[in-house]
Amino acid sequence: MALAAGTKLGPYEILAPLGAGGMGEVYRARDTRLERTVAIKTLSHGSASDPDLLRRFEREARLISALSHPHICTLFDVGHEGEINYLVMEYLEGETLAKRLERGPLPVSDVLQRGIEIADALEKAHRAGIIHRDLKPGNIILTKGGVKLLDFGLAKFAHSTPAPLVTALTAMPTQDHNITGAGTIVGTLQYMAPEQLEGKNSDAQTDIFAFGAVLYEMATGKRAFPAKSQASLIAAILSSEPIPITQLQPLTPPALDRVVRICLAKEPEDRWQNAHDLRLQLEWIRDAGSQAGVAPALAKHRINRERVAWTAAAFLVLIASLLSIKYLQPASPPAQQVTFAVEPPPGYKLPENPISALSPDGALLAYALQDPKGKMSIWIRPLAALSSRRVEGSESSSPYYSFVWTPDSGAIIAVLNGKLQRFSAAGGANEVLCDKFVGLPVSMNRNRVILASLVPPANIVSVSLEDCIPRPVFPGVEQRYDMGYAEPRFMPDGKHFLFGGLRKDKHHSLLLSSLEGGTPRELLRSATHPIYVSAGYILFSRDGYLMAQRFDLKSLSTSGEPILVYRKQLDFLAAFGWASFDASINSVISGKEQAAPPAVLRWYSRSGEVLRTVSEPGNRVNLRLSQQGTRAAVSLWDPRTHVSDMWSVDLERGSWRRETFYERPGGESTAWSPDGNQIIYSELTGANLEMFVKKTGSNDNGQMLQTGLTGTETIGDWSTDGKSIVYLFESETGDEVSVYGQLLSGGRPFFLARAGPEVEAPRLSPDARWIAYQSSESGSSEIYVRSFSPDPAASVQVSSGGGHDPRWSHAGNELFYRTNDSRIVSVTWRAGKHLEFSKPVTLFRLPENAEYDIVDGKRFLVNEPAGPVSGPLFVIVNWKPEPQNPN
């Protein structure tokens, strides 16, 4: 039913109709509260009559409203008035791409620019876990400020499960103007991927297929799959290839034709794997100009007179060139800056906080990957090749924090199983350089001296490969750099080096010093992770943004203002001054963008069914349930600055309460007292994590627990009788990570077990007789159980093939853990003369990169990301120090 002008829908007044579609009518309206013009889309009766569908639609629409992007039409509100359900959207002035295409194809420059804007919008949405599923020219508005995508994600939520083709065609969210009746081609069908036609699940690859069809139509003015009926159109999409763009528009760059062909691949795995890669490809074609591939020359016949004229002209040019060749040198065209993505091989993924290292000559990229079993290995990608190869012998169960190239670009130096080893870039036998190496190698000079950061960062050591003895570079750490020093990088002379001076208030500085000694000199503030490049700049991180500062090698001084090198934040660790990028001396840069989607808290059943969503999306980590299961503690953090504090939430009421008041990077783990009135947590103080105990709900940070140990302490668990705790301890030298227990009534800490690097905190059984912990003593990360006693006791290996995050049930005799591929496994146990465990039983699979906790084993509280948490590495070749537009 059409609405008359003046009709009120809540605070919105209808002004005039704008159009209609299969989902309802669209009107121009006025928001009487904010005095702004909006667009209102009323839902058709068929879309709004199902209460369950409507509730899901409203919930998901509110998630979409959190998308903020210059090329996505903002969804302001969802409401209902009487029997009318409606959406309130941003009002846009412009025309649809479908209307524009009625006048023919777009110029290539417009195709590329509009394509980049659409890809950027898709990238933003996909990372938030939102798929469009109805991308087409009718849902793209051309405005003065660029494109705007409409109906983002609404098609996905109208059908939460894949529907057969006939059902999908009868409930299509929107329709193009050329639909007239039964038997005609449904506009959306033109842009549906093969998997959609077959009723399979839709994902980012589905949008990429539709995007390819839109690009094709923008470049040619014609549909990628023309047909006279639905049946012939479906057959064409499933089995035919479009006519090459260059055949229809000969002046189109072949590189664009290639991009579109990959988008329109029949199999999802053969397409671009994400919108990020697609955007980079389009940007490269736009920026590379003729180097992206020139259009084929058109052969035309000329009359003899023209041919004579051109021949004479060519002869004169040749004579002039020969006469001037001794005086003029042809100028080489400037090398184009090119950015491209490096995808992991099938079956592998980038680890958390991924490390990449470029060879000094800028020809090779080394990076760490994780296999499905959780094992790490180093891979090398020649930048002139299309594939990577694994470095044989580099496999390890522990993540690599850093590895460096030799100055001649011939080998990688890495710490493996506590030993410093050399891996030849060309392959062959590996060499052990030092039987024991303390710290993380960061930089190496031609005198075979390595600069390394200690873990946690407290100081910098230099290690000569002649004797393998670590020598502190500075006798002590200046008081103002209370977090220590980190990330040292040699300058070209092999004596001076740049490094970060770290502060717990996160106001880090970039410093310069020399192996010959002397007081470090501050060069920049709010800067870490420095690398010098021969263009005369220092690259550095500022809150994860890759910046550049002009630097003079002769005077060793900076000048001018810093410039932005890359417009998006990289993965970074604010507390430790690290960022996910590297650079060669000749200005090749590698890095990885930060992916920080919000997370939601949900209760899951033992079968993996979502029982209830507890929270709205938010940036939360370090989940811990209270022992009663009624409250949970999490760290709420800002992805732009990594500042965080601990909060608690009442899981029944949904009310939140702030528990710590640091406003700085930190907060690693939490344990609740049996009655839920106190919390023990670990917080970064100086270079180490210390344990604090505080009353819940108080407005202070509590008191530090005194253990007598010097190093990092990560709380694991608080016993159900309230008398004991168990925690991880890591020495300041980083060569010991162990499980310790302690009585809270003044007892001394007692050693329990070796744990190994990168482990999760241990857990106490409900009767406080046993601990479950993770260790890599067998060569891979596994779950072990032993008695909670200072007396020597044998441990029992519970998992096989990988285990993480042990959790005891407080009801019954179950122990749960997570496998390498995120499956939740249950084992029952019996304590007789020896501990006995049943055969593991797989319950369900957690969402990727989700955290979980339990109390009784009947429900699982899961903190799951609402979008992808990782993306590919990128490489910038021929970086030029011109200011970059941050938008």
PDB file of C-alpha atoms in Angstrom, residues 578-694:
ATOM      1  CA  TRP A 578      56.297  -3.761  17.498  1.00  0.00           C
ATOM      2  CA  ALA A 579      54.418  -3.425  14.213  1.00  0.00           C
ATOM      3  CA  SER A 580      53.876  -5.911  11.388  1.00  0.00           C
ATOM      4  CA  PHE A 581      56.109  -4.436   8.696  1.00  0.00           C
ATOM      5  CA  ASP A 582      59.640  -4.663   7.317  1.00  0.00           C
ATOM      6  CA  ALA A 583      61.614  -2.834   4.639  1.00  0.00           C
ATOM      7  CA  SER A 584      64.712  -3.410   2.546  1.00  0.00           C
ATOM      8  CA  ILE A 585      67.339  -0.724   2.140  1.00  0.00           C
ATOM      9  CA  ASN A 586      66.096  -0.066  -1.424  1.00  0.00           C
ATOM     10  CA  SER A 587      62.565   0.824  -0.230  1.00  0.00           C
ATOM     11  CA  VAL A 588      60.648  -2.425  -0.740  1.00  0.00           C
ATOM     12  CA  ILE A 589      58.111  -2.673   2.093  1.00  0.00           C
ATOM     13  CA  SER A 590      56.122  -5.624   3.421  1.00  0.00           C
ATOM     14  CA  GLY A 591      53.391  -5.537   6.039  1.00  0.00           C
ATOM     15  CA  LYS A 592      49.977  -6.703   7.161  1.00  0.00           C
ATOM     16  CA  GLU A 593      46.883  -4.658   7.861  1.00  0.00           C
ATOM     17  CA  GLN A 594      45.264  -4.932  11.251  1.00  0.00           C
ATOM     18  CA  ALA A 595      42.014  -6.893  11.246  1.00  0.00           C
ATOM     19  CA  ALA A 596      40.132  -6.173  14.453  1.00  0.00           C
ATOM     20  CA  PRO A 597      36.466  -7.070  14.025  1.00  0.00           C
ATOM     21  CA  PRO A 598      34.198  -6.661  17.036  1.00  0.00           C
ATOM     22  CA  ALA A 599      33.296  -9.797  18.985  1.00  0.00           C
ATOM     23  CA  VAL A 600      30.034 -11.035  20.498  1.00  0.00           C
ATOM     24  CA  LEU A 601      29.463 -13.178  23.587  1.00  0.00           C
ATOM     25  CA  ARG A 602      27.220 -16.181  23.005  1.00  0.00           C
ATOM     26  CA  TRP A 603      26.137 -19.245  24.957  1.00  0.00           C
ATOM     27  CA  TYR A 604      26.580 -22.507  23.007  1.00  0.00           C
ATOM     28  CA  SER A 605      25.192 -25.962  23.749  1.00  0.00           C
ATOM     29  CA  ARG A 606      27.316 -29.122  23.760  1.00  0.00           C
ATOM     30  CA  SER A 607      26.180 -29.775  20.210  1.00  0.00           C
ATOM     31  CA  GLY A 608      27.374 -26.370  19.006  1.00  0.00           C
ATOM     32  CA  GLU A 609      23.950 -24.720  18.836  1.00  0.00           C
ATOM     33  CA  VAL A 610      23.767 -21.027  19.722  1.00  0.00           C
ATOM     34  CA  LEU A 611      21.496 -20.791  22.761  1.00  0.00           C
ATOM     35  CA  ARG A 612      21.619 -17.055  23.397  1.00  0.00           C
ATOM     36  CA  THR A 613      23.579 -13.961  22.414  1.00  0.00           C
ATOM     37  CA  VAL A 614      24.725 -12.115  25.515  1.00  0.00           C
ATOM     38  CA  SER A 615      26.234  -8.921  24.134  1.00  0.00           C
ATOM     39  CA  GLU A 616      26.278  -6.503  21.253  1.00  0.00           C
ATOM     40  CA  PRO A 617      29.474  -6.493  19.139  1.00  0.00           C
ATOM     41  CA  GLY A 618      32.483  -4.943  20.874  1.00  0.00           C
ATOM     42  CA  ASN A 619      36.273  -5.202  21.006  1.00  0.00           C
ATOM     43  CA  ARG A 620      36.705  -7.770  23.771  1.00  0.00           C
ATOM     44  CA  VAL A 621      39.414 -10.331  24.575  1.00  0.00           C
ATOM     45  CA  ASN A 622      40.626 -12.487  27.498  1.00  0.00           C
ATOM     46  CA  LEU A 623      37.274 -14.048  28.437  1.00  0.00           C
ATOM     47  CA  ARG A 624      36.922 -15.568  31.952  1.00  0.00           C
ATOM     48  CA  LEU A 625      33.763 -16.909  33.616  1.00  0.00           C
ATOM     49  CA  SER A 626      33.175 -16.579  37.353  1.00  0.00           C
ATOM     50  CA  GLN A 627      33.034 -19.867  39.250  1.00  0.00           C
ATOM     51  CA  GLN A 628      29.256 -19.518  39.557  1.00  0.00           C
ATOM     52  CA  GLY A 629      28.906 -18.924  35.820  1.00  0.00           C
ATOM     53  CA  THR A 630      26.803 -15.790  36.368  1.00  0.00           C
ATOM     54  CA  ARG A 631      29.431 -13.191  35.456  1.00  0.00           C
ATOM     55  CA  ALA A 632      32.327 -12.911  33.062  1.00  0.00           C
ATOM     56  CA  ALA A 633      35.431 -10.726  32.882  1.00  0.00           C
ATOM     57  CA  VAL A 634      36.866  -9.443  29.591  1.00  0.00           C
ATOM     58  CA  SER A 635      39.347  -6.810  28.458  1.00  0.00           C
ATOM     59  CA  LEU A 636      37.701  -4.030  26.436  1.00  0.00           C
ATOM     60  CA  TRP A 637      40.213  -2.421  24.125  1.00  0.00           C
ATOM     61  CA  ASP A 638      40.480   0.237  21.456  1.00  0.00           C
ATOM     62  CA  PRO A 639      41.832  -1.255  18.198  1.00  0.00           C
ATOM     63  CA  ARG A 640      43.252   2.137  17.168  1.00  0.00           C
ATOM     64  CA  THR A 641      45.428   2.575  20.265  1.00  0.00           C
ATOM     65  CA  HIS A 642      45.366  -0.851  22.004  1.00  0.00           C
ATOM     66  CA  VAL A 643      44.505   0.869  25.278  1.00  0.00           C
ATOM     67  CA  SER A 644      42.444  -1.524  27.384  1.00  0.00           C
ATOM     68  CA  ASP A 645      40.916  -2.168  30.793  1.00  0.00           C
ATOM     69  CA  MET A 646      39.089  -5.065  32.396  1.00  0.00           C
ATOM     70  CA  TRP A 647      35.309  -5.046  32.658  1.00  0.00           C
ATOM     71  CA  SER A 648      32.840  -7.512  34.134  1.00  0.00           C
ATOM     72  CA  VAL A 649      29.373  -8.314  32.808  1.00  0.00           C
ATOM     73  CA  ASP A 650      26.320  -9.764  34.536  1.00  0.00           C
ATOM     74  CA  LEU A 651      25.341 -12.477  32.041  1.00  0.00           C
ATOM     75  CA  GLU A 652      21.676 -12.465  33.028  1.00  0.00           C
ATOM     76  CA  ARG A 653      21.039  -8.723  33.240  1.00  0.00           C
ATOM     77  CA  GLY A 654      23.552  -7.709  30.579  1.00  0.00           C
ATOM     78  CA  SER A 655      24.932  -4.901  32.785  1.00  0.00           C
ATOM     79  CA  TRP A 656      28.616  -3.931  32.507  1.00  0.00           C
ATOM     80  CA  ARG A 657      31.000  -2.659  35.195  1.00  0.00           C
ATOM     81  CA  ARG A 658      34.535  -1.354  34.840  1.00  0.00           C
ATOM     82  CA  GLU A 659      37.042  -3.193  37.051  1.00  0.00           C
ATOM     83  CA  THR A 660      40.471  -1.668  36.296  1.00  0.00           C
ATOM     84  CA  PHE A 661      41.523   1.915  35.608  1.00  0.00           C
ATOM     85  CA  TYR A 662      44.842   1.866  33.759  1.00  0.00           C
ATOM     86  CA  GLU A 663      43.885   3.053  30.244  1.00  0.00           C
ATOM     87  CA  ARG A 664      47.026   1.545  28.773  1.00  0.00           C
ATOM     88  CA  PRO A 665      48.043  -1.612  26.907  1.00  0.00           C
ATOM     89  CA  GLY A 666      47.971  -4.658  29.139  1.00  0.00           C
ATOM     90  CA  GLY A 667      45.587  -7.065  30.830  1.00  0.00           C
ATOM     91  CA  GLU A 668      46.445 -10.643  29.946  1.00  0.00           C
ATOM     92  CA  SER A 669      44.412 -12.976  32.188  1.00  0.00           C
ATOM     93  CA  THR A 670      41.929 -13.102  35.059  1.00  0.00           C
ATOM     94  CA  ALA A 671      40.784 -15.507  37.794  1.00  0.00           C
ATOM     95  CA  TRP A 672      37.701 -15.128  40.035  1.00  0.00           C
ATOM     96  CA  SER A 673      37.511 -15.901  43.770  1.00  0.00           C
ATOM     97  CA  PRO A 674      35.082 -18.735  44.692  1.00  0.00           C
ATOM     98  CA  ASP A 675      32.425 -16.263  45.889  1.00  0.00           C
ATOM     99  CA  GLY A 676      32.919 -13.905  42.934  1.00  0.00           C
ATOM    100  CA  ASN A 677      33.731 -10.941  45.189  1.00  0.00           C
ATOM    101  CA  GLN A 678      37.405 -10.690  44.211  1.00  0.00           C
ATOM    102  CA  ILE A 679      39.491 -10.978  41.045  1.00  0.00           C
ATOM    103  CA  ILE A 680      43.149 -11.757  40.525  1.00  0.00           C
ATOM    104  CA  TYR A 681      44.452 -10.368  37.241  1.00  0.00           C
ATOM    105  CA  SER A 682      47.787  -9.835  35.481  1.00  0.00           C
ATOM    106  CA  GLU A 683      48.799  -6.336  34.414  1.00  0.00           C
ATOM    107  CA  LEU A 684      51.859  -4.931  32.672  1.00  0.00           C
ATOM    108  CA  THR A 685      54.074  -2.960  35.089  1.00  0.00           C
ATOM    109  CA  GLY A 686      57.365  -1.961  33.541  1.00  0.00           C
ATOM    110  CA  ALA A 687      58.618  -4.814  31.395  1.00  0.00           C
ATOM    111  CA  ASN A 688      56.809  -7.606  33.259  1.00  0.00           C
ATOM    112  CA  LEU A 689      53.295  -8.791  33.965  1.00  0.00           C
ATOM    113  CA  GLU A 690      52.531  -8.734  37.703  1.00  0.00           C
ATOM    114  CA  MET A 691      49.529 -10.206  39.550  1.00  0.00           C
ATOM    115  CA  PHE A 692      47.063  -7.996  41.421  1.00  0.00           C
ATOM    116  CA  VAL A 693      44.068  -8.855  43.614  1.00  0.00           C
ATOM    117  CA  LYS A 694      41.117  -6.510  43.955  1.00  0.00           C
TER     118      LYS A 694
END
